[in-house]
Amino acid sequence: MYKVYRENEEFASFIALPLQCAYLRDSGLEFGIALWKIGFMSKVRDRHSELKKLISHHDSLYHVQDRPEITDYQYDQLFSELQQLEKNHPELDTSDSPTHRVGGAALDVFSKVPHRVPMLSLSNSYSAEDLAEFDLRVKKFLLLGEGKEVEYFCEPKFDGLAIELVYENGLLVRALTRGDGTTGEEVTQNIKTIRRIPLRLQTKSPPALVEVRGEVIMFKEDFAELNHSQQEAGEMTFANPRNAAAGAVRQLDSKIAAQRPLRFFAYALGATEGVSFKSQEHCENQFHEWGLPVAESGVLRKTVQGSEAVIDFYHDVEKLRTSLPFDIDGIVVKVNSFRLQDDLGLVARSPRWATAAKYKPAQATTVVENILVQVGRTGALTPVAIMKPVKVGGVTVTNATLHNQDEIDRKDVRIGDTVIIQRAGDVIPEIVSVVLDHRPKKSTPFKIPERCPICGSQAKKAEEEVIFRCTNPLCPAILKESLKHFASRRAMNIDKVGDKIIEALCDAGFLKSFSDFFRLRKEDVLSLDRQGEKSAQNIISSIEKSKKIPLARLIYAFGIRFVGEQTAKTLAEHFVNLDGFLDADLEVLQTAPDIGPKVAQSIYDWLQDKRLLKDVRDLIRLGVEPQSLQRKTTGAFAGTSFLITGTLPVKRDEAKDFIESLGGKILSSVSSKLNYLVVGDDPGSKVERARELEVAIISWEELQKMAKS
Ligand code: IVH
């Protein structure tokens, strides 16, 4: 069924045609060639349209229905065939081609486009009683008789960014943000990268126009992974899934948006032509049939009678809330009948026929005692609020990152402010807002200094970045952080040398480079405060022990920007030994698998720094022996792939090491290539995906048993 179609094969089959035509002397050779060209093009066009359909079909099976029918490899084959075809025949590259999902050229600015029908906001409240009042208001307005109940449609209030998708004759032609409700920004390129959004509605008879509104969100697990990899690569992290999703949609470079794991849920209608619906339920069922994702029917999307059933829904969904794979901040209740919605109309900019009932987040109030600016290993200046300790959802919180100047400006957080904090995505503490009534009289807005707080050098911001970085490569803060990263557990694993000791060794002048670790003598350590004979010996021994190190870990330990653990492994596998890596030029770096131009450039710049290179050579001279990466082909898990989700009884890193030490391979997502999904407590959406793909799901205990057998 999935025949691989190559143009030259096709060419061979068609070459016969002009030859036959050439035979017809009176028609002439030219006519023959013209005929052949028409035949060839129509076959190419047919295949192009067949490929588009096939890929959209498999996109929907994979991303919307979670039941793929072909392997990732087969999918990639279809995709690259389509890309090749469009490269050779640019005239075929239509706007609904799935190849647009990988992002296009970067924009300078988004264009502003008016909404045909304004995007309204919702009245909202925080309690079940308010829902009963909403129901009373609706009944009163509709002059409903005693004992009559209104039919309501209930679903979650998704916590993301509202988007309008414009489908003309079934084709996705535009995607707009809500903007001010009247005019939005056109973000079509970015929205097309979300594979769950169909580029063409799945129907033979699409309406002339339908505007579908919904929310772009990021799943909690995807958010955690994104922040982890951003941090590892020395990049900016996001406060919560909503900011990460909104930031991705508003990226001018759609190639970056394409890399962010975004999702979409449809929930409302804008303008239409050639289609009408009788109710919200009818409308969302139709969305679903057209291949648009909507909230799960029966659990998160329900039609009920009367306010009591609405209140039950509010409580039922609240119970499910933490176990849902995405953040919701409440429920939305809509009068189901569109005729009644029309009767009810609007008050100001909110419909009288809908309301949102929110859930109270785990929040607390405290005071910002100071804002410190920390300097990271890539020189990034990160403002951190130091707060009066306070308990939020059972955990004492004292620090919260303020991320960058944009974030500080947006929230206008100042020293001395009383702030409301909450734990975002159930983990990271986040300042939500300032209680302005409690603001001290003389406070001033906080500005991140233009100079590095440690070395005083000028801090600079790259063009499209929001982060200021210290520009001094010899900045003591950058050095300290780089050395801490170098010695850390996932890098050189110099286990007896913690952050405090590194700071003390730096301050005493013993550590100025990576290689200085291997020049350290016991006397040096003993000269520090509070260091006895035994601990000094432990430190020296653990440094000695770290000398035999897998090449991937050494490359990761260098702390090159954008080179996280996974990239370091790829580089080690590709270059086999350290010299191969150190000698690589830009072109060679770009040939390594999965290394894009940005990463290649960053590695190349690092390799051009003579001081760093000398330091690396010194490491080798002083006895560091990088071990080439050899995939273990023996061991209980050889040739077997694993992925971990949820909380295990051991740390995630330990579990990964355990699997790899027995020859297993860790994959980054659930696919048909995956052999086992190892599941801990509170697992994410991966479990569902694994079930659909019939991937074996095992517990940590079962994994231990497998290792022994
Ligand atoms: S209906 C007239 N349904 O809430 C209301 N909105 O305050 C049309 N939202 O900007 C929207 N989940 O971003 C609706 N299930 C849901 C929603 C939802 C989230 C957001 C949406 C809108 C805001 C309204």
XYZ file of C-alpha atoms and ligand atoms in Angstrom:
733
model
C 0.000 0.000 0.000
C 2.771 2.417 0.846
C 4.719 2.049 -2.329
C 7.812 4.157 -2.399
C 7.530 6.362 -5.360
C 10.656 7.672 -6.978
C 10.614 10.100 -9.795
C 13.235 8.268 -11.808
C 11.206 5.072 -11.696
C 8.268 6.976 -12.912
C 10.379 8.604 -15.554
C 11.389 5.183 -16.838
C 7.772 4.112 -17.187
C 6.953 7.276 -19.086
C 9.921 7.350 -21.390
C 8.123 4.757 -23.483
C 5.398 7.266 -24.251
C 7.406 9.915 -26.184
C 9.167 7.160 -28.071
C 5.840 5.798 -29.207
C 4.688 9.281 -30.059
C 7.852 9.948 -32.024
C 6.785 7.077 -34.183
C 3.838 9.047 -35.371
C 5.863 10.970 -37.932
C 3.078 13.261 -39.007
C 2.354 14.368 -35.428
C 6.024 15.105 -34.949
C 8.339 14.582 -31.992
C 7.357 17.805 -30.256
C 3.754 16.793 -30.000
C 4.862 13.489 -28.573
C 6.956 15.159 -25.910
C 4.141 17.548 -25.022
C 1.800 14.598 -24.579
C 4.349 12.828 -22.470
C 4.797 15.881 -20.269
C 1.073 16.142 -19.650
C 0.904 12.478 -18.755
C 3.913 12.728 -16.468
C 2.624 15.795 -14.665
C -0.791 14.351 -14.129
C 0.744 11.254 -12.582
C 2.932 13.420 -10.335
C -0.096 15.493 -9.373
C -2.112 12.376 -8.540
C 0.665 11.031 -6.375
C 1.057 14.413 -4.684
C -2.591 14.545 -3.783
C -2.556 10.897 -2.706
C 0.429 11.565 -0.420
C -1.222 14.631 1.123
C -4.328 12.579 1.885
C -2.362 9.651 3.259
C -0.248 11.841 5.533
C -3.258 13.805 6.825
C -5.022 10.512 7.475
C -2.061 9.169 9.454
C -1.606 12.490 11.266
C -5.163 12.237 12.465
C -4.824 8.564 13.465
C -1.653 9.361 15.388
C -2.356 12.751 16.927
C -6.120 12.911 17.310
C -7.325 9.352 17.623
C -4.149 7.961 19.210
C -4.280 4.783 17.108
C -1.545 4.878 14.468
C -1.617 2.237 11.766
C 1.866 2.632 10.340
C 5.306 2.840 11.918
C 7.157 6.141 12.361
C 9.575 4.944 9.722
C 6.817 4.395 7.165
C 5.400 7.799 8.026
C 8.795 9.482 7.577
C 9.131 7.797 4.183
C 5.818 9.215 3.007
C 6.717 12.616 4.368
C 10.105 12.836 2.708
C 8.642 11.601 -0.566
C 6.155 14.474 -0.433
C 8.906 16.969 0.424
C 10.991 15.766 -2.502
C 8.050 15.964 -4.876
C 7.313 19.544 -3.831
C 10.967 20.479 -4.138
C 11.018 19.217 -7.725
C 7.594 20.665 -8.549
C 7.134 23.858 -6.512
C 3.849 24.528 -8.312
C 2.327 21.597 -6.388
C 3.104 23.046 -2.974
C -0.443 23.915 -1.849
C -1.293 25.566 1.450
C -2.778 22.365 2.899
C 0.375 20.359 2.361
C 1.528 18.653 5.591
C 5.063 19.791 4.715
C 4.035 23.222 6.052
C 3.847 21.704 9.510
C 7.611 21.937 9.957
C 7.605 25.735 9.875
C 8.525 28.233 7.208
C 10.536 31.432 6.867
C 10.653 33.684 9.925
C 8.412 36.772 9.960
C 9.371 40.319 10.951
C 6.040 41.053 12.509
C 2.552 39.479 12.700
C -0.123 41.137 10.611
C -3.293 42.318 12.327
C -6.588 40.904 11.050
C -10.097 41.786 12.286
C -12.355 38.992 13.561
C -15.577 38.656 11.548
C -17.381 37.973 14.823
C -15.809 39.439 17.985
C -14.138 36.969 20.365
C -15.895 37.536 23.674
C -14.791 36.934 27.207
C -16.577 34.975 29.916
C -17.976 36.126 33.212
C -16.431 34.013 35.917
C -16.733 33.027 39.534
C -15.122 30.703 42.021
C -17.858 28.638 43.581
C -20.679 26.199 43.145
C -23.140 28.736 44.606
C -22.302 31.142 41.805
C -23.254 28.443 39.303
C -26.676 28.159 40.920
C -27.058 31.933 40.637
C -26.050 31.830 36.978
C -28.773 29.242 36.383
C -31.339 31.441 38.162
C -30.389 34.437 35.991
C -30.728 32.357 32.819
C -34.126 30.984 33.856
C -35.381 34.433 34.839
C -34.282 35.953 31.533
C -35.910 33.165 29.540
C -39.087 33.512 31.660
C -39.003 29.783 32.338
C -41.887 28.379 34.341
C -41.567 26.780 37.792
C -39.876 23.356 37.752
C -38.468 23.740 34.231
C -34.740 23.058 33.842
C -32.301 24.481 31.290
C -30.076 22.125 29.306
C -26.407 23.004 29.798
C -23.263 21.958 28.010
C -20.239 21.635 30.333
C -16.531 21.294 29.563
C -13.174 22.322 31.086
C -11.821 25.840 30.971
C -8.544 25.171 29.223
C -5.625 27.241 30.462
C -3.819 28.337 27.319
C -4.164 30.798 24.480
C -7.429 31.344 22.556
C -7.112 30.920 18.784
C -9.496 31.175 15.854
C -9.055 28.815 12.894
C -10.635 29.991 9.658
C -11.652 27.177 7.286
C -12.819 28.205 3.808
C -14.293 25.378 1.761
C -12.707 23.008 4.245
C -9.214 24.445 3.889
C -7.408 26.053 6.845
C -6.606 29.485 5.433
C -5.882 31.533 8.535
C -5.321 31.308 12.267
C -5.701 34.348 14.496
C -5.031 35.063 18.144
C -7.823 36.616 20.178
C -5.962 39.943 20.392
C -8.281 42.559 21.871
C -11.308 40.469 20.849
C -11.989 42.617 17.775
C -8.662 42.297 15.974
C -6.242 39.426 16.278
C -2.757 38.649 15.046
C -2.255 36.231 12.205
C -0.257 33.232 13.415
C -1.157 30.778 10.644
C 2.381 29.457 10.055
C 2.825 28.575 13.714
C -0.609 27.032 14.105
C -0.037 24.820 11.075
C 2.828 23.151 12.949
C 0.313 21.693 15.448
C -0.301 18.279 13.992
C -3.607 17.763 15.749
C -5.117 20.623 13.795
C -6.371 19.384 10.406
C -5.165 21.472 7.467
C -8.329 20.355 5.670
C -11.584 19.360 7.380
C -12.263 15.652 7.078
C -15.418 15.793 5.004
C -16.422 15.514 1.369
C -18.818 18.482 1.640
C -17.213 21.214 3.735
C -19.095 24.457 4.442
C -18.085 27.592 2.531
C -16.863 29.088 5.816
C -16.476 27.946 9.372
C -14.467 29.674 12.066
C -13.454 27.285 14.817
C -12.308 28.713 18.122
C -10.389 26.887 20.750
C -7.376 26.874 23.013
C -3.745 26.094 22.273
C -2.218 24.444 25.331
C 0.807 22.409 26.370
C 0.519 19.161 28.315
C 2.098 19.206 31.793
C 4.530 16.420 30.997
C 5.624 18.059 27.735
C 6.076 21.333 29.628
C 8.312 19.683 32.227
C 10.408 18.093 29.484
C 10.673 21.362 27.570
C 11.826 23.267 30.664
C 14.297 20.535 31.490
C 15.887 20.670 28.060
C 15.808 24.492 27.990
C 17.647 24.544 31.298
C 20.139 21.918 30.233
C 20.974 23.947 27.162
C 21.334 27.160 29.191
C 18.156 28.572 27.659
C 15.288 30.444 29.280
C 12.679 28.429 31.149
C 8.937 29.096 31.298
C 6.869 29.849 34.371
C 3.973 27.562 33.447
C 2.517 25.565 30.537
C 0.305 28.501 29.509
C 3.264 30.863 29.055
C 5.187 28.201 27.172
C 2.233 27.636 24.822
C 1.507 31.334 24.340
C 5.208 32.046 23.726
C 5.376 29.340 21.063
C 2.278 30.616 19.228
C 3.745 34.105 19.179
C 7.153 33.016 17.846
C 8.077 34.887 14.699
C 10.190 31.931 13.655
C 7.753 29.105 12.974
C 10.615 26.582 12.942
C 10.906 27.156 16.695
C 7.131 26.850 17.144
C 7.316 23.535 15.266
C 9.626 22.163 17.955
C 7.308 23.032 20.825
C 4.852 20.288 21.788
C 1.561 22.154 21.372
C -2.010 20.820 21.448
C -5.376 22.278 20.608
C -8.946 21.846 21.835
C -11.887 23.328 19.915
C -14.814 24.747 21.900
C -16.614 27.577 20.092
C -17.837 28.896 16.795
C -17.120 32.175 15.006
C -18.608 33.150 11.636
C -20.141 30.461 9.386
C -21.520 30.183 5.866
C -23.244 27.121 4.554
C -23.549 25.332 7.865
C -25.630 25.786 10.985
C -25.930 23.992 14.280
C -28.762 23.644 16.700
C -26.688 23.358 19.845
C -23.224 23.512 21.386
C -23.287 19.724 21.633
C -24.174 19.377 17.966
C -21.426 21.833 17.034
C -18.671 20.090 19.021
C -19.747 16.662 17.745
C -19.362 18.057 14.254
C -15.917 19.493 15.132
C -14.956 16.017 16.269
C -16.174 14.440 13.018
C -14.208 16.980 11.006
C -11.065 15.781 12.804
C -10.741 18.647 15.277
C -9.805 17.690 18.845
C -12.472 18.420 21.470
C -12.676 17.564 25.187
C -13.248 13.874 25.883
C -16.932 13.052 25.590
C -18.741 11.810 28.699
C -15.984 12.750 31.153
C -14.898 16.266 30.259
C -17.667 17.145 27.767
C -21.214 16.584 28.945
C -24.744 17.834 28.306
C -26.778 17.966 31.516
C -30.150 19.253 32.777
C -30.318 21.933 35.446
C -27.919 23.549 37.910
C -27.520 20.585 40.256
C -26.051 18.450 37.498
C -23.786 21.353 36.513
C -22.519 21.599 40.089
C -21.883 17.833 40.149
C -19.837 18.232 36.966
C -17.870 21.087 38.595
C -16.947 18.856 41.570
C -16.318 15.723 39.486
C -13.878 17.517 37.205
C -12.148 19.125 40.201
C -11.427 15.639 41.540
C -9.892 14.684 38.211
C -7.982 17.922 37.906
C -4.503 16.955 39.107
C -4.586 13.689 37.180
C -5.430 15.378 33.878
C -2.484 15.631 31.489
C -3.084 19.373 31.041
C -3.820 22.379 33.253
C -7.388 23.583 33.538
C -8.464 26.486 35.682
C -12.137 25.659 35.993
C -15.138 24.642 33.927
C -17.161 26.523 31.310
C -20.947 26.140 31.308
C -22.914 27.054 28.185
C -26.664 27.031 27.537
C -26.792 24.147 25.068
C -29.435 25.378 22.608
C -28.164 27.940 20.067
C -31.692 29.348 19.777
C -31.761 30.063 23.514
C -28.213 31.469 23.296
C -29.513 33.977 20.728
C -32.416 34.898 22.991
C -30.077 35.454 25.917
C -27.597 37.655 24.024
C -24.766 39.625 25.619
C -24.045 41.833 28.600
C -21.112 44.126 27.817
C -18.537 41.856 26.188
C -19.650 38.575 27.768
C -22.441 36.263 26.712
C -25.364 35.932 29.113
C -25.602 32.254 28.100
C -22.204 31.127 29.407
C -20.050 31.403 32.489
C -16.804 30.042 33.837
C -16.531 28.573 37.335
C -12.906 28.489 38.382
C -11.076 26.296 40.890
C -8.992 27.803 43.629
C -5.294 27.135 42.993
C -2.807 26.277 45.749
C -1.810 29.862 46.528
C -0.316 31.840 49.387
C 0.629 35.422 50.159
C 4.118 36.508 51.200
C 6.594 39.398 50.940
C 9.479 39.792 48.485
C 12.448 40.595 50.718
C 14.960 40.946 47.920
C 15.517 40.339 44.235
C 18.895 38.795 43.481
C 20.378 38.468 40.032
C 22.097 35.125 39.534
C 24.639 34.468 36.818
C 24.391 31.070 35.164
C 27.041 29.043 33.428
C 26.130 30.511 30.047
C 26.322 34.009 31.558
C 22.532 34.352 31.668
C 21.397 36.866 34.282
C 18.361 35.443 36.073
C 16.432 37.504 38.609
C 15.249 35.515 41.617
C 12.780 36.756 44.223
C 13.821 35.916 47.764
C 10.670 35.747 49.845
C 9.618 35.349 53.449
C 9.224 31.552 53.760
C 5.609 30.443 53.240
C 3.807 27.116 52.806
C 2.032 26.528 49.475
C 0.226 23.248 48.974
C 2.254 21.623 51.765
C 5.712 22.787 50.627
C 7.732 25.682 52.090
C 8.719 28.148 49.406
C 11.403 30.860 49.706
C 12.667 31.466 46.154
C 10.887 31.991 42.884
C 12.564 32.723 39.597
C 11.351 35.862 37.867
C 12.787 34.526 34.583
C 13.693 37.786 32.794
C 13.022 41.520 32.550
C 9.907 41.052 30.394
C 8.356 38.891 33.085
C 9.277 41.398 35.839
C 7.789 44.267 33.810
C 4.624 42.341 33.072
C 3.982 41.590 36.734
C 5.749 44.727 38.015
C 7.261 42.849 40.957
C 9.315 45.105 43.249
C 11.381 44.584 46.380
C 9.096 44.947 49.413
C 5.971 43.941 47.497
C 3.378 41.614 48.940
C 2.827 38.920 46.340
C 0.531 36.006 45.663
C 2.461 32.871 44.826
C 1.375 29.486 43.558
C 3.029 26.290 42.484
C 2.815 26.112 38.702
C 2.214 22.798 37.002
C 2.057 21.534 40.614
C 5.818 21.931 41.096
C 7.649 25.201 40.440
C 6.795 28.167 42.659
C 5.600 31.140 40.647
C 4.698 34.723 41.548
C 1.202 35.235 40.193
C 0.594 38.876 41.021
C 1.369 41.770 43.304
C -1.076 42.962 45.976
C -0.859 46.643 45.035
C -2.696 47.866 48.163
C 0.225 46.637 50.268
C 2.962 48.208 48.129
C 5.429 50.304 50.207
C 5.239 54.013 49.333
C 8.783 54.504 48.124
C 9.137 51.403 45.941
C 10.592 51.640 42.451
C 10.317 49.251 39.483
C 13.038 46.610 39.440
C 15.492 46.701 36.562
C 18.042 43.968 35.968
C 21.410 45.774 36.060
C 23.102 46.359 32.725
C 26.317 45.160 34.261
C 27.054 41.679 35.535
C 26.501 41.786 39.320
C 29.600 39.628 39.830
C 32.316 40.947 37.514
C 30.855 44.298 36.481
C 31.206 43.616 32.732
C 28.594 44.885 30.329
C 25.596 42.524 30.002
C 24.135 42.157 26.521
C 20.980 40.778 24.980
C 20.959 39.018 21.617
C 18.400 40.356 19.169
C 15.515 37.928 19.492
C 16.311 37.067 23.101
C 14.837 38.300 26.332
C 17.791 37.224 28.453
C 20.756 39.469 29.261
C 24.106 37.702 29.427
C 27.410 38.678 30.966
C 29.857 39.111 28.098
C 33.031 38.368 30.034
C 34.212 34.807 29.355
C 36.425 35.047 32.445
C 33.597 36.191 34.732
C 34.116 34.442 38.101
C 30.392 33.610 38.303
C 30.384 31.942 34.887
C 33.560 30.126 35.905
C 32.082 28.917 39.202
C 28.872 27.735 37.557
C 30.800 26.042 34.750
C 32.984 24.241 37.277
C 29.930 23.144 39.273
C 28.383 21.781 36.090
C 31.673 20.089 35.122
C 31.874 18.226 38.443
C 28.134 17.446 38.671
C 26.724 13.953 38.828
C 25.502 13.711 35.236
C 28.813 15.176 33.970
C 32.218 14.172 35.469
C 30.499 12.866 38.599
C 33.205 14.028 41.025
C 30.912 12.951 43.812
C 32.716 14.311 46.870
C 33.080 17.789 45.419
C 29.839 19.651 45.947
C 28.900 23.222 45.038
C 30.091 24.654 48.393
C 33.568 23.170 48.074
C 33.869 24.387 44.494
C 32.989 27.899 45.647
C 35.567 27.740 48.424
C 38.263 26.343 46.086
C 37.508 29.103 43.555
C 37.595 31.827 46.206
C 40.923 30.529 47.489
C 42.314 30.660 43.938
C 42.876 26.903 43.489
C 40.316 26.450 40.736
C 40.462 28.612 37.627
C 39.849 26.018 34.928
C 38.523 22.488 34.399
C 42.033 21.063 34.438
C 42.759 22.663 37.831
C 40.641 19.901 39.408
C 43.369 17.479 38.389
C 46.162 19.725 39.722
C 44.593 19.918 43.151
C 46.692 18.579 46.050
C 45.509 17.355 49.409
C 47.293 20.288 51.097
C 45.250 22.728 49.021
C 42.013 21.210 50.248
C 43.301 21.084 53.833
C 44.020 24.799 53.727
C 40.306 25.504 53.353
C 38.159 26.160 56.406
C 36.603 23.117 58.037
C 38.385 20.519 55.909
C 39.814 17.567 57.814
C 42.261 14.935 56.670
C 39.554 12.403 55.837
C 37.318 14.619 53.744
C 40.349 16.072 51.915
C 41.445 12.557 51.046
C 37.917 11.697 49.862
C 37.921 14.706 47.595
C 41.263 13.841 46.017
C 40.204 10.202 45.549
C 36.908 11.103 43.919
C 38.715 13.420 41.490
C 41.102 10.589 40.667
C 38.199 8.194 40.182
C 36.499 10.522 37.703
C 39.390 10.341 35.227
C 37.983 7.366 33.344
C 34.910 8.939 31.849
C 32.632 8.146 28.917
C 33.314 10.636 26.103
C 29.661 11.717 26.050
C 29.817 12.767 29.686
C 33.040 14.702 29.123
C 31.481 16.594 26.200
C 28.409 17.308 28.304
C 30.677 18.449 31.178
C 32.188 21.188 28.989
C 28.845 22.968 29.330
C 28.673 24.142 25.719
C 25.526 26.136 25.071
C 22.725 24.021 23.548
C 24.635 20.799 24.246
C 22.560 18.839 26.715
C 23.100 15.211 27.646
C 21.359 13.827 24.590
C 23.265 16.027 22.144
C 26.525 15.129 23.889
C 25.710 11.434 23.408
C 24.987 12.023 19.727
C 28.296 13.863 19.312
C 30.260 11.165 21.128
C 28.700 8.485 18.977
C 29.353 10.435 15.801
C 32.944 11.523 16.459
C 33.973 8.337 18.296
C 36.974 9.982 20.012
C 37.800 13.345 21.562
C 40.219 14.429 18.825
C 37.611 13.864 16.147
C 35.291 16.164 18.062
C 37.908 18.838 18.819
C 39.046 18.967 15.175
C 35.541 19.282 13.713
C 34.806 22.353 11.614
C 31.390 23.863 11.078
C 30.590 21.787 8.024
C 31.580 18.541 9.705
C 29.545 19.416 12.808
C 26.470 19.951 10.697
C 26.749 16.469 9.274
C 26.290 14.936 12.743
C 22.763 13.553 13.157
C 20.244 15.879 14.835
C 22.691 18.799 15.025
C 21.064 21.902 13.548
C 22.861 25.067 12.423
C 22.327 26.879 15.753
C 23.821 24.044 17.815
C 26.647 23.495 15.311
C 27.544 27.197 15.434
C 27.576 27.209 19.229
C 29.896 24.166 19.362
C 32.092 25.651 16.662
C 32.448 28.957 18.554
C 33.392 27.026 21.663
C 36.012 25.027 19.757
C 37.550 28.290 18.474
C 38.370 29.454 22.010
C 42.105 28.720 22.357
C 41.982 29.052 26.144
C 39.261 26.405 26.446
C 40.971 24.118 23.980
C 44.239 24.313 25.926
C 42.297 23.494 29.076
C 40.880 20.380 27.409
C 44.318 19.291 26.199
C 45.593 19.803 29.751
C 42.845 17.516 31.040
C 44.169 14.727 28.839
C 47.782 15.488 29.819
C 46.798 15.268 33.482
C 45.317 11.806 33.007
C 41.659 12.184 32.027
C 40.832 9.252 29.757
C 37.635 9.654 27.772
C 36.144 6.295 26.859
C 34.638 6.017 23.411
C 30.992 5.296 23.465
C 30.313 1.724 22.691
C 26.736 0.761 22.857
C 26.619 -2.209 25.154
C 25.604 -5.122 23.042
C 25.551 -7.446 25.993
C 23.572 -7.217 29.219
C 20.007 -8.099 30.120
C 18.556 -5.117 28.240
C 20.751 -5.177 25.108
C 18.790 -4.205 22.035
C 15.755 -3.193 24.106
C 14.305 0.308 24.324
C 12.661 1.950 27.328
C 10.916 5.150 28.275
C 10.091 6.300 31.794
C 6.991 8.216 32.851
C 5.751 9.246 36.291
C 7.606 9.162 39.606
C 9.691 6.055 40.315
C 10.980 4.928 43.737
C 14.473 6.052 42.581
C 15.568 9.291 40.883
C 14.844 9.443 37.149
C 18.568 9.762 36.316
C 19.435 6.720 38.406
C 16.785 4.690 36.615
C 18.161 5.773 33.225
C 21.706 4.855 34.238
C 20.503 1.492 35.472
C 18.821 0.714 32.147
C 21.785 1.926 30.096
C 24.270 0.000 32.234
C 22.502 -3.196 31.172
C 22.666 -2.262 27.488
C 19.156 -0.746 27.208
C 18.392 2.367 25.231
C 16.292 5.292 26.475
C 13.895 6.799 23.943
C 12.390 10.256 24.233
C 8.817 9.543 23.161
C 6.324 6.738 22.780
C 6.469 5.271 19.295
C 6.173 1.894 17.709
C 9.941 1.543 18.195
C 9.503 1.505 21.956
C 9.680 -1.884 23.676
C 8.764 -0.951 27.270
C 7.152 1.994 29.005
C 8.239 2.030 32.659
C 5.462 3.609 34.698
C 5.711 5.226 38.126
C 3.206 7.231 40.178
C 1.150 9.970 38.509
C 2.109 9.040 34.970
C 1.244 11.353 32.076
C -0.433 10.901 28.723
C 2.315 8.517 27.603
C 0.481 5.578 29.159
C -2.524 6.050 26.891
C -0.302 6.351 23.841
C 1.593 3.206 24.809
C -1.677 1.311 25.227
C -2.865 2.359 21.804
C 0.409 1.273 20.248
C 0.338 -1.936 22.268
C 3.687 -1.154 23.841
C 4.350 -3.226 26.970
C 3.773 -1.245 30.179
C 5.781 -2.311 33.205
C 6.417 -1.090 36.743
C 9.812 -0.355 38.306
C 9.565 -3.656 40.220
C 8.917 -5.587 37.018
C 11.914 -3.899 35.422
C 14.088 -5.067 38.335
C 12.829 -8.617 37.826
C 13.577 -8.438 34.109
C 17.132 -7.318 34.881
C 17.692 -10.422 36.985
C 16.149 -12.913 34.609
S -16.106 29.573 25.235
C -17.977 33.652 24.706
N -15.002 27.456 26.232
O -11.777 31.475 28.292
C -17.047 32.684 25.220
N -13.812 29.507 26.380
O -12.846 34.144 29.283
C -16.410 31.901 24.174
N -11.600 29.265 27.442
O -10.750 33.656 25.808
C -15.393 31.053 24.729
N -11.718 27.119 27.799
O -9.555 31.494 25.939
C -14.877 28.772 26.025
N -14.152 25.464 27.058
C -14.015 26.776 26.834
C -12.873 27.491 27.212
C -12.808 28.864 26.977
C -10.978 28.206 27.920
C -11.034 30.638 27.473
C -10.941 31.318 26.153
C -11.560 32.656 26.316
C -11.694 32.774 27.785
C -12.965 33.522 28.085
